[in-house]
Every structure is written in C-alpha cells, then in structure tokens.
Coordinates of C-alpha atoms in Angstrom, one line a residue:
Chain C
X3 CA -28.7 -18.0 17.4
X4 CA -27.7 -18.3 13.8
X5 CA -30.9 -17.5 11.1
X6 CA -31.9 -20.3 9.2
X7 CA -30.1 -21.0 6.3
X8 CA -27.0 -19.3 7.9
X9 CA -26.5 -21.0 10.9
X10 CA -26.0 -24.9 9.1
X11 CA -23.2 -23.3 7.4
X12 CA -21.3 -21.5 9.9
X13 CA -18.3 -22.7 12.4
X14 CA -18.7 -22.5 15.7
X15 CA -18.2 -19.3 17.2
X16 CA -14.5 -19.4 18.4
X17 CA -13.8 -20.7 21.9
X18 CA -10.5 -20.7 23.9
X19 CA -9.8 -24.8 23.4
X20 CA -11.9 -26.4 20.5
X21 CA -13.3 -25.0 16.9
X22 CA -12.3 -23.4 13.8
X23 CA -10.6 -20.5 15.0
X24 CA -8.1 -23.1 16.2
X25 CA -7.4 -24.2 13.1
X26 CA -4.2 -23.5 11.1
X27 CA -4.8 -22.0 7.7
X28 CA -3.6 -25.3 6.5
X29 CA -5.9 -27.4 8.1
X30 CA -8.8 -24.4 7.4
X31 CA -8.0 -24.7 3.6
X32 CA -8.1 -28.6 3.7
X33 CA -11.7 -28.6 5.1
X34 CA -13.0 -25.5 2.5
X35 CA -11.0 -27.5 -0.3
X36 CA -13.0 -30.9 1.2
X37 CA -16.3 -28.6 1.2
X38 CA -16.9 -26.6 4.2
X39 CA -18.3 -23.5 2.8
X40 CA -19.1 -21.6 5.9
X41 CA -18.1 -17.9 6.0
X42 CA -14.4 -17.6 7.4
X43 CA -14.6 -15.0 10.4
X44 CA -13.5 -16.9 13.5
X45 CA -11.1 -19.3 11.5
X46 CA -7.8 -20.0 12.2
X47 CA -7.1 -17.0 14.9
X48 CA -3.8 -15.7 13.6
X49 CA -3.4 -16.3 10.4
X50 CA -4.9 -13.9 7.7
X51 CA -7.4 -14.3 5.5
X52 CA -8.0 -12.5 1.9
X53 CA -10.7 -11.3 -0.9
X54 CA -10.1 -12.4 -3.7
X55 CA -10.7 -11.1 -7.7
X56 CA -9.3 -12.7 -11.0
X57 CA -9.6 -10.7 -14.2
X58 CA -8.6 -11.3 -17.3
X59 CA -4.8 -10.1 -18.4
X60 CA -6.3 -7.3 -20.2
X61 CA -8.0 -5.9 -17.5
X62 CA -5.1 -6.5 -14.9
X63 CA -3.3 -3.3 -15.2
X64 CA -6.9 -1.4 -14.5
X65 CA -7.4 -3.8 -11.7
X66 CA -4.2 -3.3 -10.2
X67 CA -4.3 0.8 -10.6
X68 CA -7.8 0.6 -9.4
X69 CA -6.7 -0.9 -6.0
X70 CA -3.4 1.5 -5.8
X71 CA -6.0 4.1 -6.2
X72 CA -8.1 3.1 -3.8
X73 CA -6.0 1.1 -1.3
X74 CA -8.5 1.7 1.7
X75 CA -10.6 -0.9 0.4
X76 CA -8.4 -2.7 -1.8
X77 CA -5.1 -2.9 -0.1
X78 CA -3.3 -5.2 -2.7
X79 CA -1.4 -8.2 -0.6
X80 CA -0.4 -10.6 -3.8
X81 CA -0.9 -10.5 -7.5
X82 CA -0.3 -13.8 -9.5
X83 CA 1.5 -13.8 -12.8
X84 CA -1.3 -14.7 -15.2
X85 CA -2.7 -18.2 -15.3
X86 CA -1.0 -19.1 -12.0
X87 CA -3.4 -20.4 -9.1
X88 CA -0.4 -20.4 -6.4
X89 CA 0.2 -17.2 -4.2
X90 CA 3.2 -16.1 -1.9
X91 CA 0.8 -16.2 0.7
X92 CA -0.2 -20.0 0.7
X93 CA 2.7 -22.0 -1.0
X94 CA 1.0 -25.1 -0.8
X95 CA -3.0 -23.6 -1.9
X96 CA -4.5 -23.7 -5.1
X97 CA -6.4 -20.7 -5.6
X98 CA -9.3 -22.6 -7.9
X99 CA -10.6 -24.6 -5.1
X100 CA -9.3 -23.7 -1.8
X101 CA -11.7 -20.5 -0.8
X102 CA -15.4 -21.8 0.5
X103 CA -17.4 -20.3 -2.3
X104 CA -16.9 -18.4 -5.1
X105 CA -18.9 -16.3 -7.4
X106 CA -18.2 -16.4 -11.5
X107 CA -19.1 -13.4 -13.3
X108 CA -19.8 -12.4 -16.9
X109 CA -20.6 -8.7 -18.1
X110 CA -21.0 -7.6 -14.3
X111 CA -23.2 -10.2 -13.5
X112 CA -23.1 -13.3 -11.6
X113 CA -24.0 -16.5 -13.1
X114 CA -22.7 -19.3 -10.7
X115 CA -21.4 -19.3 -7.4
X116 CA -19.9 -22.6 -6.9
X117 CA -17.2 -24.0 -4.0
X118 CA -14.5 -24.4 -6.9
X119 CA -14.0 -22.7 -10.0
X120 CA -11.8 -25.9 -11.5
X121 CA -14.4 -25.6 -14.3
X122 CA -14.0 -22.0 -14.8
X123 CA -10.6 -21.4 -14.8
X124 CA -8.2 -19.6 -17.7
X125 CA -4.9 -19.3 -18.5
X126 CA -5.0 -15.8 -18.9
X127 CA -6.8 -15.0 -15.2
X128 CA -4.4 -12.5 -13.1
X129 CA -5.5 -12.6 -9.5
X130 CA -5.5 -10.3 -7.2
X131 CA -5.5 -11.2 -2.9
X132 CA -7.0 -8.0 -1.0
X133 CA -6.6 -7.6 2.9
X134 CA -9.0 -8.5 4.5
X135 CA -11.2 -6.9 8.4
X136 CA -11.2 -10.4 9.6
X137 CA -7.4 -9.8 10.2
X138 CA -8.2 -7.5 12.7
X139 CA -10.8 -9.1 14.6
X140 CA -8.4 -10.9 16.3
X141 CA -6.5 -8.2 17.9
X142 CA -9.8 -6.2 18.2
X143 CA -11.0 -9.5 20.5
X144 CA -7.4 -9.0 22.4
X145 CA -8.3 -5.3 23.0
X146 CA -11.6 -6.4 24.7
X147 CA -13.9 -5.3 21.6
X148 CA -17.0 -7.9 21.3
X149 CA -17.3 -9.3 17.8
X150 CA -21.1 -9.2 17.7
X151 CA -21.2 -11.2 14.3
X152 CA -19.0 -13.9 15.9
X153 CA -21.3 -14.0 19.0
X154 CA -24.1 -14.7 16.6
X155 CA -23.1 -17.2 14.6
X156 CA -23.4 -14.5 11.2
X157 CA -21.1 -13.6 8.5
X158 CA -20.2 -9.6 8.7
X159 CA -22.7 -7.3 7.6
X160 CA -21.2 -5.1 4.5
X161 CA -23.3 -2.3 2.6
X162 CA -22.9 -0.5 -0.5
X163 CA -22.2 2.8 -0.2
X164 CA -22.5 6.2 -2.0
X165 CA -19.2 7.1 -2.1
X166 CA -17.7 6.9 -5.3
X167 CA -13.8 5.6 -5.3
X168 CA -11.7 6.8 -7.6
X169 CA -11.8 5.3 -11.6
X170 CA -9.2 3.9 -13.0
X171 CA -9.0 3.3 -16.6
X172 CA -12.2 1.5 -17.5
X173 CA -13.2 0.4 -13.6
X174 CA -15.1 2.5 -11.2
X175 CA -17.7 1.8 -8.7
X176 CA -18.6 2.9 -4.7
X177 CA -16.6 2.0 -1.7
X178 CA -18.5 -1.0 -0.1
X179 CA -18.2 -1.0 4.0
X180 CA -18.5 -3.9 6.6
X181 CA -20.1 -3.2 9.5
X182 CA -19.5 -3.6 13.1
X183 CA -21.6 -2.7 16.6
X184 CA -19.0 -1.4 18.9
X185 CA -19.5 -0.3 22.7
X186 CA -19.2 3.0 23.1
X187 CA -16.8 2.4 25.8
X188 CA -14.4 0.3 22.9
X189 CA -14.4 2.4 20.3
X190 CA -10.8 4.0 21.0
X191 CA -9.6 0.4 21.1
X192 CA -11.5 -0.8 17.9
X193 CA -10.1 2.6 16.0
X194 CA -6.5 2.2 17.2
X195 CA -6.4 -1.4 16.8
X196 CA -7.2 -1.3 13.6
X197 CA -5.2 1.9 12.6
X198 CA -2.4 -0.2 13.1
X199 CA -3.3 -2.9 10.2
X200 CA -3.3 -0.3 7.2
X201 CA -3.0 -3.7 4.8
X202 CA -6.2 -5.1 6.0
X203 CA -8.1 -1.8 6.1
X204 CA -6.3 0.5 8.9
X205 CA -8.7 2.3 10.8
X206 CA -12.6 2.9 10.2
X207 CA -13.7 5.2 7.6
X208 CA -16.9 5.9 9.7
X209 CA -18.3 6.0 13.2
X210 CA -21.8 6.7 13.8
X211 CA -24.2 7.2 11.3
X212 CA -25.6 5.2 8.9
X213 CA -27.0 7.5 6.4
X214 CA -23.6 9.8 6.4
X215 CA -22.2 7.1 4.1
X216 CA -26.1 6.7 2.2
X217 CA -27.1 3.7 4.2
X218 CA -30.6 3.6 4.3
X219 CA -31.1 0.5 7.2
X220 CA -28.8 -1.3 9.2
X221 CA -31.2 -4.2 8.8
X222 CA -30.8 -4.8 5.6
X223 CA -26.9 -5.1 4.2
X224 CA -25.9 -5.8 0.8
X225 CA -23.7 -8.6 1.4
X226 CA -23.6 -10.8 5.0
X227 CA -26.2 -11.2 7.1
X228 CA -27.6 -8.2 9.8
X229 CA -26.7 -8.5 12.9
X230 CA -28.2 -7.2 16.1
X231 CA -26.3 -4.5 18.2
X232 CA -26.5 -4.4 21.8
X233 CA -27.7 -1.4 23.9
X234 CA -25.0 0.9 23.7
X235 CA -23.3 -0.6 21.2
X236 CA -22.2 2.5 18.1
X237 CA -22.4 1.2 14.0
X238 CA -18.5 1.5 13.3
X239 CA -17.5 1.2 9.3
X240 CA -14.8 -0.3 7.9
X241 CA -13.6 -0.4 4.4
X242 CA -14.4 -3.8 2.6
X243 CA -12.3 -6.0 0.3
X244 CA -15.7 -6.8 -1.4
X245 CA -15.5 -3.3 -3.5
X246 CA -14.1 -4.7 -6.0
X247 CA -17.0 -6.9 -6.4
X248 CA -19.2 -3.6 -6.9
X249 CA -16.9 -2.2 -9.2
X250 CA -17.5 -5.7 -11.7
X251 CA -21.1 -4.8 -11.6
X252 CA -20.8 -1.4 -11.9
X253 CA -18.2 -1.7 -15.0
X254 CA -19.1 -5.0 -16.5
X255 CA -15.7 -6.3 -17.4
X256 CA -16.5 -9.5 -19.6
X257 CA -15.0 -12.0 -16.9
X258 CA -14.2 -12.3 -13.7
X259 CA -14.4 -14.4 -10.6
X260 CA -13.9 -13.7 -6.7
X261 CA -14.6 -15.1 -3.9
X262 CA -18.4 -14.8 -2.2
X263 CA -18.4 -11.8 0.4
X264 CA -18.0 -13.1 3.6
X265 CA -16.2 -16.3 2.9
X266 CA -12.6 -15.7 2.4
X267 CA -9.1 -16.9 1.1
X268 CA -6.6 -17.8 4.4
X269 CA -3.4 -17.5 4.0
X270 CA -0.3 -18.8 5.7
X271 CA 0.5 -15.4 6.6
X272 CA 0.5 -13.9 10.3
X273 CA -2.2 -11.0 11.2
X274 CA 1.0 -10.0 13.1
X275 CA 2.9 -9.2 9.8
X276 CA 0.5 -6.5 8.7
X277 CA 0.8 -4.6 11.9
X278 CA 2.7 -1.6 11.6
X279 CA 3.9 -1.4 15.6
Chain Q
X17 CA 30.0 22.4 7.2
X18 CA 29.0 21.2 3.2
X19 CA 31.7 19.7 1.4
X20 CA 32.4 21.9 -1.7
X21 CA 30.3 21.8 -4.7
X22 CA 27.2 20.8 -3.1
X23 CA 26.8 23.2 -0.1
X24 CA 26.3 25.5 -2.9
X25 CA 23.1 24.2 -3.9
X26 CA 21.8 23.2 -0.6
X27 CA 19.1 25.4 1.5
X28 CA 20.6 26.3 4.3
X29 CA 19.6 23.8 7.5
X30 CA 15.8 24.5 9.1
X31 CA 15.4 27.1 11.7
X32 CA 12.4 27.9 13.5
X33 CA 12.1 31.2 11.8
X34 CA 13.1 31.2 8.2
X35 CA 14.4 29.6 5.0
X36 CA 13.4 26.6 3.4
X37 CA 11.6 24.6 6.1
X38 CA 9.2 27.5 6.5
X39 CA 7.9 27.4 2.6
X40 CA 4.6 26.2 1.8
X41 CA 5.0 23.2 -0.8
X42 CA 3.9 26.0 -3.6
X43 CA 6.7 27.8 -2.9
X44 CA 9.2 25.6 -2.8
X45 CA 8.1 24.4 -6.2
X46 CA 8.2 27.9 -7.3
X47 CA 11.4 28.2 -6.1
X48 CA 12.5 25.1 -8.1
X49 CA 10.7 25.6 -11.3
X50 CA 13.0 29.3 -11.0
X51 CA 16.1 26.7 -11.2
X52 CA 16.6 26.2 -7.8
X53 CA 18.6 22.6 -8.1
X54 CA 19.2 21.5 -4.3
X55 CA 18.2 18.9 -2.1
X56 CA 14.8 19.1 -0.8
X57 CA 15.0 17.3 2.8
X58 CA 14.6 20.1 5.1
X59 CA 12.2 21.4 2.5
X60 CA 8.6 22.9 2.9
X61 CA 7.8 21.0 6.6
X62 CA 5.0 19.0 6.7
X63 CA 4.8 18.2 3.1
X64 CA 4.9 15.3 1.8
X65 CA 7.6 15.0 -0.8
X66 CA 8.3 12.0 -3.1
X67 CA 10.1 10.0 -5.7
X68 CA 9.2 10.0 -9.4
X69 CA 9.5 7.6 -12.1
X70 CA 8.0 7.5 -15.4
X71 CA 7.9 5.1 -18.2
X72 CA 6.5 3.8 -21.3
X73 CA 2.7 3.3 -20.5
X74 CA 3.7 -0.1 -22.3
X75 CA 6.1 -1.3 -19.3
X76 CA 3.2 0.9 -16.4
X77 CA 1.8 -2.5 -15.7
X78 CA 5.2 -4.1 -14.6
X79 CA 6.3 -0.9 -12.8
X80 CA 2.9 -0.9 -10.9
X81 CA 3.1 -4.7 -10.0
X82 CA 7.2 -4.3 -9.1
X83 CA 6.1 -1.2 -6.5
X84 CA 3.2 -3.5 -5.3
X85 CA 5.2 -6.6 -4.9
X86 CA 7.9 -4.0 -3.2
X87 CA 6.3 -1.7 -1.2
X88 CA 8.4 -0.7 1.7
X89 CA 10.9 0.8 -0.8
X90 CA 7.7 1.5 -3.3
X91 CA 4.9 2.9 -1.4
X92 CA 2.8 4.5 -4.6
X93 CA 1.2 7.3 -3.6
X94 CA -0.1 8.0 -7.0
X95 CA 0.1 7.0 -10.8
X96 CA -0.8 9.3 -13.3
X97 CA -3.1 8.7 -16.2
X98 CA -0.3 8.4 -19.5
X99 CA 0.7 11.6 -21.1
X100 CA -0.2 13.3 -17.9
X101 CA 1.8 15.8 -16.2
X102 CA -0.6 16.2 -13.3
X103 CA -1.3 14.7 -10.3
X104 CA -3.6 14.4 -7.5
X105 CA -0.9 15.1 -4.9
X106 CA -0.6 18.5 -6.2
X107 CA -3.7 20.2 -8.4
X108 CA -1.6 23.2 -9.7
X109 CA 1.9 21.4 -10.0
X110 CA 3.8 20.1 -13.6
X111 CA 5.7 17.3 -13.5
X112 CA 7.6 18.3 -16.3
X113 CA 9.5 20.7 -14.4
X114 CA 8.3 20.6 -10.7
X115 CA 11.9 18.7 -9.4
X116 CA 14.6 20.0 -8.8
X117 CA 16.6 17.6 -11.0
X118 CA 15.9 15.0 -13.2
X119 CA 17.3 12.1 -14.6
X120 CA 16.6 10.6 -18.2
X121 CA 17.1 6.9 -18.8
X122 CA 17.8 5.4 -22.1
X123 CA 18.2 1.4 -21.8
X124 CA 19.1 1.7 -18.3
X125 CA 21.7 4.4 -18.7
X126 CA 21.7 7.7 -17.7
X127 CA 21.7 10.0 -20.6
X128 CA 20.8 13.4 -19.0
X129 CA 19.9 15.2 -15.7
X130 CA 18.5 18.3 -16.5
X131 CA 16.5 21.0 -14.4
X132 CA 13.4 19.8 -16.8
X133 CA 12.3 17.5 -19.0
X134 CA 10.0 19.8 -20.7
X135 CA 11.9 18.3 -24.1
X136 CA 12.1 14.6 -23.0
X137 CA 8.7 14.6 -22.2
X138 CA 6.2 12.0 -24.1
X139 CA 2.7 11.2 -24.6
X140 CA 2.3 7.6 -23.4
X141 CA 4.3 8.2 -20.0
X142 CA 3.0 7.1 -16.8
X143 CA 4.1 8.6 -14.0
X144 CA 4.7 7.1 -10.5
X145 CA 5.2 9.2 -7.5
X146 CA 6.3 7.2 -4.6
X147 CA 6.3 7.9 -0.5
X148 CA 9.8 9.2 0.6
X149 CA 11.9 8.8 3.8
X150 CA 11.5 12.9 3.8
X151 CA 8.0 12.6 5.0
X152 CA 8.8 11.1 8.2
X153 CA 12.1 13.2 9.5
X154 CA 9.9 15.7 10.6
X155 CA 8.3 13.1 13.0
X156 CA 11.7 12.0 13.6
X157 CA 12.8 15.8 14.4
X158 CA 9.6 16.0 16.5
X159 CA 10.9 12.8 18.8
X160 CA 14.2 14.3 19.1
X161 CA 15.9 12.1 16.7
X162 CA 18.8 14.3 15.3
X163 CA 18.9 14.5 11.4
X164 CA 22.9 14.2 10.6
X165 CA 22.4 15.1 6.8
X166 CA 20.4 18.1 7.6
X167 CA 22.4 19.3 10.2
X168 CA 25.7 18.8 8.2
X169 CA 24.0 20.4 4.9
X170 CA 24.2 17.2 3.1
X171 CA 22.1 15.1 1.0
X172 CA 20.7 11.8 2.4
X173 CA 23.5 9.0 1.9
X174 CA 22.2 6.0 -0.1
X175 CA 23.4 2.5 -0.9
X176 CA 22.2 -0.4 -3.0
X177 CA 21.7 -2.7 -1.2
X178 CA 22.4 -7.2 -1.7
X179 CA 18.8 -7.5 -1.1
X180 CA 17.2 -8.1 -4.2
X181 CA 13.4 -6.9 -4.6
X182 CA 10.7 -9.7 -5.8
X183 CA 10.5 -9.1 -9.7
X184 CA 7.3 -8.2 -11.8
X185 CA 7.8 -9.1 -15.6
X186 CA 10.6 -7.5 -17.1
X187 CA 11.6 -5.6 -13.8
X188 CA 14.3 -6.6 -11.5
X189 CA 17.1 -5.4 -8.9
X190 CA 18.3 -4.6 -6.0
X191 CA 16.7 -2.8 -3.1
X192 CA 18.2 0.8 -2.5
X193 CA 18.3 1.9 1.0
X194 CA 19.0 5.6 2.8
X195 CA 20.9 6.1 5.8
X196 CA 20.7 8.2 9.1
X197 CA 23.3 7.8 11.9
X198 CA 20.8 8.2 14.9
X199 CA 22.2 8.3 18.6
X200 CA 21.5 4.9 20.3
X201 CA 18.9 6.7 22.8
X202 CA 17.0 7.4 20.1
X203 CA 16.3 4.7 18.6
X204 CA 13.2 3.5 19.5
X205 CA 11.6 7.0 19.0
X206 CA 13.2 6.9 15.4
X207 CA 11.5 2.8 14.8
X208 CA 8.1 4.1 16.3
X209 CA 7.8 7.3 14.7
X210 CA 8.8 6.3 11.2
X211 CA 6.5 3.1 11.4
X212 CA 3.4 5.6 11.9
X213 CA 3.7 5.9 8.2
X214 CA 4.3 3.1 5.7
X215 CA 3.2 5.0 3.3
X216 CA 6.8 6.7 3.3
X217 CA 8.7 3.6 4.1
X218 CA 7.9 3.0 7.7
X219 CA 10.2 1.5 9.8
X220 CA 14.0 0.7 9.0
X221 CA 14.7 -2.1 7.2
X222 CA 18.1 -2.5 9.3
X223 CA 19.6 -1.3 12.3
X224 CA 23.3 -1.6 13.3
X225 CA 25.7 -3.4 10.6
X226 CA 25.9 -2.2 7.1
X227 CA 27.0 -5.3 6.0
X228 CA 24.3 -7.6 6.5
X229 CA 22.9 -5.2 3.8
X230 CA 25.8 -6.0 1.7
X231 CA 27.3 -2.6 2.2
X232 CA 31.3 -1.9 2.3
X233 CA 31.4 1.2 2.9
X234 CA 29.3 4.0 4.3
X235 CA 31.6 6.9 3.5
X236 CA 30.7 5.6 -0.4
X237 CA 27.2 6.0 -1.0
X238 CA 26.2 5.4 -4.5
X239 CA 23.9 8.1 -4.2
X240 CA 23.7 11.2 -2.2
X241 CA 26.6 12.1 0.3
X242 CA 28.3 10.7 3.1
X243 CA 27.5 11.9 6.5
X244 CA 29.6 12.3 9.9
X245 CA 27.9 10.2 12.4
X246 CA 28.2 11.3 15.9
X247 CA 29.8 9.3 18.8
X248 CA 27.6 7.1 19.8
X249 CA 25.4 6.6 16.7
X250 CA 23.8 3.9 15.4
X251 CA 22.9 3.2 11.3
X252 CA 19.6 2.8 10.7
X253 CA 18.6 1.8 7.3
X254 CA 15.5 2.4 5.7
X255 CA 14.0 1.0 2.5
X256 CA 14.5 4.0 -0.4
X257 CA 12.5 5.0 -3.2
X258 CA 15.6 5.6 -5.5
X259 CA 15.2 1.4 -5.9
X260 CA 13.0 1.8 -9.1
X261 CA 16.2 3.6 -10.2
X262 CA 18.0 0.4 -9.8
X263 CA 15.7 -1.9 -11.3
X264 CA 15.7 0.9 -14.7
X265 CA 19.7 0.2 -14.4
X266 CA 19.2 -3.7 -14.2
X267 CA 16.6 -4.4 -16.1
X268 CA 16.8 -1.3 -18.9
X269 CA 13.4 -0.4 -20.2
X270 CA 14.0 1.5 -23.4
X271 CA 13.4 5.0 -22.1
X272 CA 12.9 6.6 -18.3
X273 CA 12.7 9.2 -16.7
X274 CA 13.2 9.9 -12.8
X275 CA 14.1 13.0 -10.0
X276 CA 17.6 12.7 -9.3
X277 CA 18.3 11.2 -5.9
X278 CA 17.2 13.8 -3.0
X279 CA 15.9 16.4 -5.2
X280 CA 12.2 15.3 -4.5
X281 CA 8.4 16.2 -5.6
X282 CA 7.5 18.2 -2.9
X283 CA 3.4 17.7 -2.9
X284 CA 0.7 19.7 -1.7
X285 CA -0.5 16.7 0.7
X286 CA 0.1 17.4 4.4
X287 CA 2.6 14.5 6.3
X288 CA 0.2 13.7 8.9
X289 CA -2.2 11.8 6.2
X290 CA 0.0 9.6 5.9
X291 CA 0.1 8.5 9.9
X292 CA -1.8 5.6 10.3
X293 CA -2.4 6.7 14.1

C-alpha cells in the first residue's frame, strides 16, 4: 500500500516473528551503515531511536539553550564533545554514517542529502541526539492504538506549524508536529501512554483540529508522507524532533547537518528507560 | 520541636488555615525580599520553587551541558539571558534578592551568604534555575506520605553523595542527594507520586541503605539538618539540585553565585505543570 517512490524504501511493516522491527539496534545500524535508507518507524521494537543536529562549536551553546528552552520538541538525550561522532547512547556507532540519510546544510539551506556525511564532517561539529515519537509507538501499539503510518507502509506525517518556540540567542523558528490518526475510542491510551515518555515528547500538544495549530491540509505535510485516517479515527499532534530542522532554515546558521525527517538515529538505549512509571 | 538557632528562622509547619503554606508565591517573595531568611519547603503550596546558580556567561555552556548530561539532580527549568535578573518562571520577580539566602563562590569557596547579592551582582551572569524536590512534597502530602522535616521544623537533610555526575568541560563532582524518612507503607505512593514530575527530580534515586550512596552518617548532613525518622521509616533518597554546588566546590569556576541550601526561588509557575500525567 506504500506510494511510489516510498514504498521501495520502506521495511516491512512490523510483524510478531520476522522484519525490521525485530532487529536490534545493532543489527538496524549495520544494515543503514550497509545502505538501507528506509525511514526507521517499525525498527528494532524496543530500542530508541533519535533526531539528530550537528552545529558548529560556536553555535553549540545556542543549540543547546534552544532545546532546554523548548524541550517539548527538543528533549536533549546526548550532546557530543566537539568533533566526536560516538555517543552514550550507541558505544559501538559512528554518528557520520550510521543514520539512513542525512541532510547537509549551509546558510539554512539544504544542499545534499546523502546516506553518510564522511565527506562532510568537521572537527569542530557538536552534536546534538533529540528524543524521538517512534519511542513511543511501541507502547502506544501495547496499549492497542493502531499505528496508521506503520499499517501503510509511510514514514510519519510531520507539519510546520505556527507556533513560534521560544529564541534563544541567535536560533528561533516554529514548533514542527508529527501527526497521528487515532480512534476516538484510543485516545486516552495514546495521551497517557505517551505522557509517560516526557524525553521522547511526553504527551500530545494537540487533539483535534488541524487549523488550531495553522495547518492548512492534512494531505499535504511538510515532512513524511500523508497518510489516510480511518473512519473515526481523530488527527492527534505530537511535538517533533525535526524543529530543529525549521529553526536552521528559519535562522541560517552557516553549517549544519541532521538527519532527514523521518529516518532516524537508533540507539542502544531501551524505550523502557525514558518512561517515567 | 526545632533545634536552636534554626527554629528561629523557620515558618512555622503548614496548617490548613494559615502561615506560610497559604501564601501566594508573590507573597512569599515579598516576605523574603523584607529579610525573611528561612527555609522555604512548606512555602507558598503549589508553587513551584527551585535552585539557582549563576555563573560567568563564559563557563554557561559547560553549566548547561553538565545539567543536561545530569538531569535528575539538574532538571533546568530555565536559563536566563546574561546580565539578566529576570525570568520566565516569575514576570515581576529579581533574582538579585528574591531568595532567601545566597551564597557567593569565589574559586570554589564560599566567600559570602548574604540576604542579597544586589552588590555581587554582574553583567555577564547567567542564571540557572533548576526543578526542586519541594515541588513534589505537596504530591507526596497529598498521598499521605508524612514530610519528617516539615513536621519537625527542619530543613531538608542533604548529603553528597559517591556517585559522581557525567562531566561537561571544566565541570565535575559529585551528585548531592536530599533525604525523607518515609514510613514503609508509603512508599510506593512516595515513588509514584514524585515520578509524575521529572522535572523536579522524579523518583528517588535510592531507597533503603545510605551507604550504597556512600553515606556514613545520616545524623551529619552536609547540608541542611538532620531529621528524626519515625519507627518504621524507610530513607528515600532523591537526586538534589544543591549538586551544581558541588561541582562549583570541585571544579572552582572563578566566581559563583547560588541560594543557599533550602532557601529556594519560590516561582510564580503552578506544581501541577510539571506532572507529566
């Protein structure tokens, strides 16, 4: 059911036996790092996954109050010493070529988006690992919510939205969402279930309605691919670790890289870490 | 029941009715720009209070990466712009002489602890105000967790702890920890209330045996004052935000300034946006 030009590079939806989401993050990273570029929801059930933004050392300490200031979206999981591509969250991963695609940006605009960024890389790069909604998924899934993006073989929907977050020294930019159809009947489990993984998001920041956040049409995200609700099904909102991303184009720092919305960085770290109770 | 010299500056324990717990956070600060110098748990209920540290915008990056790589004794609830005496916690409120008490840091001693700082203050400071263990005992009141300190007129007992906290540049040390002696009936109630809010530490670090935190003794606290457990009460430990305190008296930063141990920001945020559910 994918759409052309999505579907080839998607994993299987995840079953019970076979597939990517049985995978361990090791053996996710080793077939990204060989080329799979797919986006990472449904990979490696368990284990949690992370945006990722590198920024020059001079622009680290607006990065990093940027996020403090706006942890909804940017809940800060690692930050590397400058120059280092190893994280606490992987030991064994190299940050340059073990997320599925990345984008390069210069001045706030993107000028490659390759699947490593060997070529690209500086010593004076400070990166930054965000939480990430895919974390949830899995316990959403446990709580009986359908993942409709899953069942469809399409990376999360996410949308720009027109809510400003908060500046911090020369970054500023609006709060970007992902997107999820929810059955009415679910929604309690989707918003508690969440609320209890404040470091990948927490709970929604919206349930409902589109334009209350300045979304003009569902059909037509930003980032991801749409995906189709089922009757009955209610738009629920969650904060995205791709704001950062729209902060970059909005502030036009002279460098940066991340990963490509959608297809993430997963880490040796349990979901089940990140849950509060 | 306060031992000598401090129940003189304490507000007398909550009541349903009057003192303290019944002030709006304005007031309190009132109160304690006026000089009053006590303890704020038991202060202003429902307000969030916190921990302050400020220091030369020149070492603000590795104090916001050491609360970010340590944030269940860290939890930054907001960092100001340098020079600023403001914050977002609090629109009308100067952090130049909201606190009870102060302490000022020169190379990692302590030099002062006046009721102000009004002539320590400097232009490239940036302040940190970071979740307390206050936040929650209102919760923890609400379960019918008993608060020792509070009903012995005390301040809070704390203890460094052998745990040392992941570094960030030139910042190191150990992690502090506060203590409540809660019966063992209670227990869960005090785990599941408290981890409703990692903002403010969440839940305890340790329950049971001081000395797998490396402490001797809990009738020596290095900070605060010791309290009478009850028979039948249990330790429970939880992470402190006096631990950038000792990472300023391990790693001594040229100048500092903090609150003095217990004698809080009180803010003008409400505790319960800090529940996660």
């Amino acid at each position: 059911m994918g759409r052309p030009g999505t579907a080839a590079l998607l994993p299987a939806a995840p079953g019970p036996e076979t597939g990517p989401s049985r995978w361990t993050a090791a053996e996710a990273r080793a077939r990204i790092r060989a080329g799979l570029a797919a986006p990472t929801a449904g990979t490696a059930a368990g284990f949690t996954q992370a945006n990722m933004v590198s920024v020059p050392a001079d622009w680290a300490y607006d990065m990093l109050l940027f996020c403090q200031r706006n942890p909804k979206p940017c809940p800060v999981l690692d930050v590397t010493d400058a120059g280092s591509w190893r994280t606490v969250l992987a030991d064994a991963a190299d940050l340059r070529t073990d997320l599925p695609r990345y984008r390069v940006w210069e001045h706030g605009e993107i000028v490659a988006e390759p699947t490593d960024v060997l070529a690209h890389w500086r010593g004076d790069l400070v990166t930054f690992l965000l939480g990430c909604s895919f974390t949830f998924e899995w316990a959403l899934l446990a709580a009986g919510v359908p993942l409709r993006h899953v069942e469809q073989g399409r990376n999360v929907p996410m949308y720009v939205t027109d809510r400003q977050c908060r500046s911090a020294g020369r970054l500023s930019g609006p709060m970007v969402v992902s997107m999820r159809p929810v059955p009415a009947g679910r929604l309690t489990a989707a918003v508690t279930r969440s609320a209890m993984m404040p470091s990948v998001h927490g709970d929604p920041v919206h349930i409902g309605d589109p334009a209350a956040l300045g979304i003009a049409d569902l059909a037509r995200p930003d980032f991801g691919d749409p995906v189709d609700a089922e009757p009955g099904d209610v738009p629920v909102f969650w904060a995205c670790g791709v704001t950062p991303q729209a902060a970059l184009t909005a502030s036009r720092p002279p460098f940066a890289l991340t990963h490509a919305p959608g297809r993430m960085f997963v880490t040796d770290t349990r979901d089940e870490q990140y849950r509060v109770a």
